[in-house]
Coordinates of N, CA and C in Angstrom, one line a residue:
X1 N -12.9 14.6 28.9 CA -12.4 14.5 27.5 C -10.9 14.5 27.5
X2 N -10.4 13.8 27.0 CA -9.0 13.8 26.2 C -8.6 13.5 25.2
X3 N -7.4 14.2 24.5 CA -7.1 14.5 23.6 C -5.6 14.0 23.1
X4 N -5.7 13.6 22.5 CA -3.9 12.6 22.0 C -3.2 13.2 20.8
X5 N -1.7 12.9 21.3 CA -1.0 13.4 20.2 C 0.0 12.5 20.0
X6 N 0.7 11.6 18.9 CA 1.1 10.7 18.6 C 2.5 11.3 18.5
X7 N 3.6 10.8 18.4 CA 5.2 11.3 17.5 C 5.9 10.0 17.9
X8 N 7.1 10.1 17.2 CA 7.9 9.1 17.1 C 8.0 8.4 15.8
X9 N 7.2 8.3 14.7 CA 7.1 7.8 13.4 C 8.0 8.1 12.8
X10 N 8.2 7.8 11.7 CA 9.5 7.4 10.8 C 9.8 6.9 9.7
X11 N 10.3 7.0 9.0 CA 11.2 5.8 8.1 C 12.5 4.8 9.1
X12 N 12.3 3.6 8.2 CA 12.8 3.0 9.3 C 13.2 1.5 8.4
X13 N 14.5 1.4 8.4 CA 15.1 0.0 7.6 C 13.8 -1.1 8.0
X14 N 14.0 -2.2 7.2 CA 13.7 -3.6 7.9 C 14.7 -3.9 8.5
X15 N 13.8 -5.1 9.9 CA 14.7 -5.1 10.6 C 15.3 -3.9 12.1
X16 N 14.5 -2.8 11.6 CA 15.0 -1.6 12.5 C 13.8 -1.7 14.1
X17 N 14.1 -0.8 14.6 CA 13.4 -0.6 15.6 C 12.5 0.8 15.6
X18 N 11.6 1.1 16.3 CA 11.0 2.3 16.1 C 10.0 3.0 17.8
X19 N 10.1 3.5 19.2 CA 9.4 3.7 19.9 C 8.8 4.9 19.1
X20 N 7.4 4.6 19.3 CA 6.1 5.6 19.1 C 5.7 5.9 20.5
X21 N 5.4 7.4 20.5 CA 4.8 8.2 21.7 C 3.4 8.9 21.8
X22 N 2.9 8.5 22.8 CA 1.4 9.3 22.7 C 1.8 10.4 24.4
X23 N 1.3 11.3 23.8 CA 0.6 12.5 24.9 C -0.8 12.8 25.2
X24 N -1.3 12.6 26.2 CA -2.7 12.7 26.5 C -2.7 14.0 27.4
X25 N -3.8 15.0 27.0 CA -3.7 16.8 27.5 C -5.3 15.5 28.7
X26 N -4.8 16.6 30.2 CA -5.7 16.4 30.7 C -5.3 15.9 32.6
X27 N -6.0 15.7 33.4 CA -5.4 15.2 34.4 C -5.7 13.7 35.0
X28 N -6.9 13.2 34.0 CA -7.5 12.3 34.4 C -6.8 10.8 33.2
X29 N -5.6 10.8 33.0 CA -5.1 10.2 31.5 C -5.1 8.6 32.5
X30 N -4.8 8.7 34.1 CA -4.7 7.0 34.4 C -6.0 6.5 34.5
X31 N -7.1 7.3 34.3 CA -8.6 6.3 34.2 C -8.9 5.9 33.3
X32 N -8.0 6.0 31.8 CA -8.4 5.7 30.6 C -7.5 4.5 30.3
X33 N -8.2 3.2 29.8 CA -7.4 2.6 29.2 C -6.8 3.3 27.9
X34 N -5.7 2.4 27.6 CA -4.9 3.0 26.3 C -4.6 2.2 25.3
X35 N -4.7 2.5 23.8 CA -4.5 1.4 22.8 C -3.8 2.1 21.6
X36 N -3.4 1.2 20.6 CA -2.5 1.8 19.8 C -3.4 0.5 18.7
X37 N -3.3 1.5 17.6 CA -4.2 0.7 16.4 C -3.3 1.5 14.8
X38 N -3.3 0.6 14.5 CA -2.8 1.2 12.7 C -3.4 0.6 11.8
X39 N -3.4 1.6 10.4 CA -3.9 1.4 9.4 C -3.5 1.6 8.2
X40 N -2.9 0.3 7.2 CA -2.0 0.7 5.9 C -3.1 1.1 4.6
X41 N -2.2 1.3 3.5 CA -3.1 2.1 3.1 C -4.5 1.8 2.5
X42 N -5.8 1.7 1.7 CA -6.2 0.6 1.4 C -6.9 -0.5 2.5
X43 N -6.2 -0.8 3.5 CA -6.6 -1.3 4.7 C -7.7 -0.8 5.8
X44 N -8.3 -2.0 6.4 CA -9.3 -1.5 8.0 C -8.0 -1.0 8.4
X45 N -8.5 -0.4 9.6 CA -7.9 0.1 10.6 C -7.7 -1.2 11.8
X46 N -6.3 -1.3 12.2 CA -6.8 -2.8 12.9 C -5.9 -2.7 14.5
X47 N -6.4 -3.9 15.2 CA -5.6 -3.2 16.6 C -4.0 -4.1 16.9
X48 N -3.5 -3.1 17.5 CA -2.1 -3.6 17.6 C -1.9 -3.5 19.3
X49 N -2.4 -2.9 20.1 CA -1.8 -3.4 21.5 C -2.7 -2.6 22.3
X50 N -3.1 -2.8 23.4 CA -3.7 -2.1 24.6 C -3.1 -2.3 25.8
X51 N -3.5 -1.4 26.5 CA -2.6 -1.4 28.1 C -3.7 -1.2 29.3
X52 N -4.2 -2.0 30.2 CA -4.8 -1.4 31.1 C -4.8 -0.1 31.9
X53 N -5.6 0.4 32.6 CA -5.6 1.4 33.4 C -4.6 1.2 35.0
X54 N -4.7 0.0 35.1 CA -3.4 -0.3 35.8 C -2.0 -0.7 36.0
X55 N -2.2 -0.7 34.3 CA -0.5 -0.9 34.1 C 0.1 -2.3 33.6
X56 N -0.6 -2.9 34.2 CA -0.3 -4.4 34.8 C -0.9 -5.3 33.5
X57 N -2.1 -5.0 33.1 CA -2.2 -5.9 31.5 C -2.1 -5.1 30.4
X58 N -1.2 -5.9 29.5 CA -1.3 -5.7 28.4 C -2.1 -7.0 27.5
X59 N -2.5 -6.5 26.1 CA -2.4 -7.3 25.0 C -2.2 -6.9 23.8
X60 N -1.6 -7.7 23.2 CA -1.5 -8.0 21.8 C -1.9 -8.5 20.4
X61 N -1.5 -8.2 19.2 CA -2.5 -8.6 17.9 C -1.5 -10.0 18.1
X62 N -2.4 -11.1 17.6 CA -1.4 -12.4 17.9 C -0.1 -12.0 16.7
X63 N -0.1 -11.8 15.6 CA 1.1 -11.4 14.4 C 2.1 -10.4 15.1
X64 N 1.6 -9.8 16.3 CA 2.8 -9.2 16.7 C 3.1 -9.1 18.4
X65 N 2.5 -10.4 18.6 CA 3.7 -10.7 20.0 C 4.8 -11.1 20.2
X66 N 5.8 -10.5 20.7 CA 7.2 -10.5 21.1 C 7.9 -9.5 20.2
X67 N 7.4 -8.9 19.2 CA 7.6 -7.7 18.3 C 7.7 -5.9 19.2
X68 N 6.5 -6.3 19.4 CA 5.9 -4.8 20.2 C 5.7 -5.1 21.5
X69 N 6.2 -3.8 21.9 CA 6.0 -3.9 23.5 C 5.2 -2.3 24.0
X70 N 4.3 -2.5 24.4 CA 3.2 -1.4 24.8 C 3.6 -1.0 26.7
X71 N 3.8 0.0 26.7 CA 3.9 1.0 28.3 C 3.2 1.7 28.7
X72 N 3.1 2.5 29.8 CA 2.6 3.8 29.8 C 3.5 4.3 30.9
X73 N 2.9 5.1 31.3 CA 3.8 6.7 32.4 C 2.8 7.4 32.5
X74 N 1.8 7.1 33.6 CA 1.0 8.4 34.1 C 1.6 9.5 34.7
X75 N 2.8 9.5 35.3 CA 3.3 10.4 35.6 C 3.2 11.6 34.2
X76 N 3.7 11.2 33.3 CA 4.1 11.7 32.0 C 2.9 11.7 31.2
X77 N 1.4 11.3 31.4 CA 0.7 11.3 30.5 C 1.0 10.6 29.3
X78 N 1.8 9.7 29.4 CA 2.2 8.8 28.1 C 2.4 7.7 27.7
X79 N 2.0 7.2 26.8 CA 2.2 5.7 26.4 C 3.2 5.8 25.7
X80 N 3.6 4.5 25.2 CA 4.6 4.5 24.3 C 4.4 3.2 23.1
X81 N 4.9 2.8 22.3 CA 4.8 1.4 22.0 C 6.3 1.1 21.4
X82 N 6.8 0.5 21.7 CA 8.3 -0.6 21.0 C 7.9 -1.2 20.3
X83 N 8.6 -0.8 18.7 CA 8.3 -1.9 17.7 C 9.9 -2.3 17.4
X84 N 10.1 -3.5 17.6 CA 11.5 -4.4 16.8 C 11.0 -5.1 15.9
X85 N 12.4 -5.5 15.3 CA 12.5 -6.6 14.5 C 10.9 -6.1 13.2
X86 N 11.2 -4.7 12.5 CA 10.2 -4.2 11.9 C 10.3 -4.6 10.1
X87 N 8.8 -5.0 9.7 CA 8.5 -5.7 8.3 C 8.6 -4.6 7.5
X88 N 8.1 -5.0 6.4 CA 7.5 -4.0 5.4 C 6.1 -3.9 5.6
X89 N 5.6 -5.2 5.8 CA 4.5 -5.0 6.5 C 3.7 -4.4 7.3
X90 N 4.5 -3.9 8.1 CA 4.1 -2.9 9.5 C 4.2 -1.7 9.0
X91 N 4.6 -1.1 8.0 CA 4.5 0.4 6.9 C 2.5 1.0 7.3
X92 N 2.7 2.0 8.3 CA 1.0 2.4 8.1 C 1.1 3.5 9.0
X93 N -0.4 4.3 9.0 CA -0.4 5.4 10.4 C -0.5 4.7 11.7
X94 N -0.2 5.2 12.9 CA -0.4 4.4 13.8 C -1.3 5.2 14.9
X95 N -2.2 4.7 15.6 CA -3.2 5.3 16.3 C -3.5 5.3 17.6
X96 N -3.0 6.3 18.7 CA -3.0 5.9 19.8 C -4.6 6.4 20.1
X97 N -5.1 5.6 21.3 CA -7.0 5.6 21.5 C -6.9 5.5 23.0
X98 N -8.0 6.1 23.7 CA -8.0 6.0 24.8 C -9.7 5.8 24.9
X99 N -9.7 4.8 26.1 CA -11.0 4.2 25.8 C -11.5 4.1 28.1
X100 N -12.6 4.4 28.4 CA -13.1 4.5 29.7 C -13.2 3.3 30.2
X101 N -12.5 2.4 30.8 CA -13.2 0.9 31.2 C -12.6 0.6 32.6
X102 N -13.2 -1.0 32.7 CA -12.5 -1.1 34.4 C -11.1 -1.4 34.4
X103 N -10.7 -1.2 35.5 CA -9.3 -0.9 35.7 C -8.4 -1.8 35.5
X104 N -8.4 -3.3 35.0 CA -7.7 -4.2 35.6 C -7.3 -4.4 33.5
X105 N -8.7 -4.0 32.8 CA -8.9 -4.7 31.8 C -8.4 -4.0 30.4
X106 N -8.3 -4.8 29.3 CA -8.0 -4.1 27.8 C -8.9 -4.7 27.0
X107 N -9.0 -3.6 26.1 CA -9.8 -3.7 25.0 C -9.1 -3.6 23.1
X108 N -9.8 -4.3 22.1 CA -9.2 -4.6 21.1 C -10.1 -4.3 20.0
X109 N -11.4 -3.8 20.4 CA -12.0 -3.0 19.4 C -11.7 -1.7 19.5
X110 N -12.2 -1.0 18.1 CA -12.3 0.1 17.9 C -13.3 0.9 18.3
X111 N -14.8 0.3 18.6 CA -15.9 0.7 19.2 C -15.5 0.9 20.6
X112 N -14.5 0.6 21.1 CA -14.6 0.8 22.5 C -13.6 1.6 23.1
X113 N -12.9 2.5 22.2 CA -12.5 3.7 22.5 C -13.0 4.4 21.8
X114 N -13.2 5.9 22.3 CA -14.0 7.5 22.4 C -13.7 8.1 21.7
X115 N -11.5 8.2 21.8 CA -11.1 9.7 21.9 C -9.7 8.8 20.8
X116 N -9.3 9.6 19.6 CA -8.4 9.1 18.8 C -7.3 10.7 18.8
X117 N -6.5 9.7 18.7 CA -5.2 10.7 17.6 C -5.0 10.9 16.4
X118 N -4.6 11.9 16.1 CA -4.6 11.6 14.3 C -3.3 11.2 13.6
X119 N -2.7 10.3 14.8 CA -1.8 9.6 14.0 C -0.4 9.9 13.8
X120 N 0.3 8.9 13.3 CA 2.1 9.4 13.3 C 2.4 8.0 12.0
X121 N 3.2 8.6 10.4 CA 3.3 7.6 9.8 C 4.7 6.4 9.9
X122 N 4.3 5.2 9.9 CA 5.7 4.3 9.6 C 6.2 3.9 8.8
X123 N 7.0 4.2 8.0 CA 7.5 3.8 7.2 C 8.9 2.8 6.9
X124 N 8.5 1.5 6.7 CA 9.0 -0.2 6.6 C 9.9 0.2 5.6
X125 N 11.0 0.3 5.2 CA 11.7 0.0 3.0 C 12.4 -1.4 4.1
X126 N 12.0 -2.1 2.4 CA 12.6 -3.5 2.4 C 13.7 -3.3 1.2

């Protein structure tokens, strides 16, 4: 089991930038893939980026490629996610998820991560 804790949220101009941080308690944090999902208000909850267990793939929601840039640091138990060039649109909680799969691969549902965070808010002013 692991357990996530999100920071880095904010208010934040448009236009601004914003790294979000996840902390995963545990020793086993590089067997988990990692994903980052948000949800405005009123809205599903929808996905924004995942990172393999090896580091090596990522993916993205197509509306926000070249925007966000998703990492990790097993050393550090941490992901991270880069948001630039930020809308009013992108105003929501954001959700880091850690999900059990093979090593090479990422996932972009929500059914296929376990273990959630409860989140860190963004806040976009236009």
């Amino acid at each position: 089991q692991v357990q996530l804790v999100e920071s880095g949220g904010g208010l934040v101009q448009a236009g601004g930038s914003l790294r979000l941080s996840c902390v995963a308690s545990g020793r086993t944090f590089s067997s988990y893939t990692m994903g980052w999902f948000r949800q405005a208000p009123g809205k599903e909850r929808e996905f924004v980026a995942a990172i393999s267990r090896s580091g090596g793939s990522t993916r993205y929601a197509d509306s926000l490629k070249g925007r966000f840039t998703m990492s990790r640091d097993d050393a550090k138990n941490r992901v991270y996610l880069q948001m630039n060039s930020l809308y009013a649109e992108d105003t929501a909680v954001y959700f880091c998820a850690a999900a059990q799969g093979e090593y090479y691969s990422t996932y972009y549902g929500l059914r296929d991560y376990a273990y959630w965070g409860r989140g860190t808010q963004v806040t976009v002013s236009s």
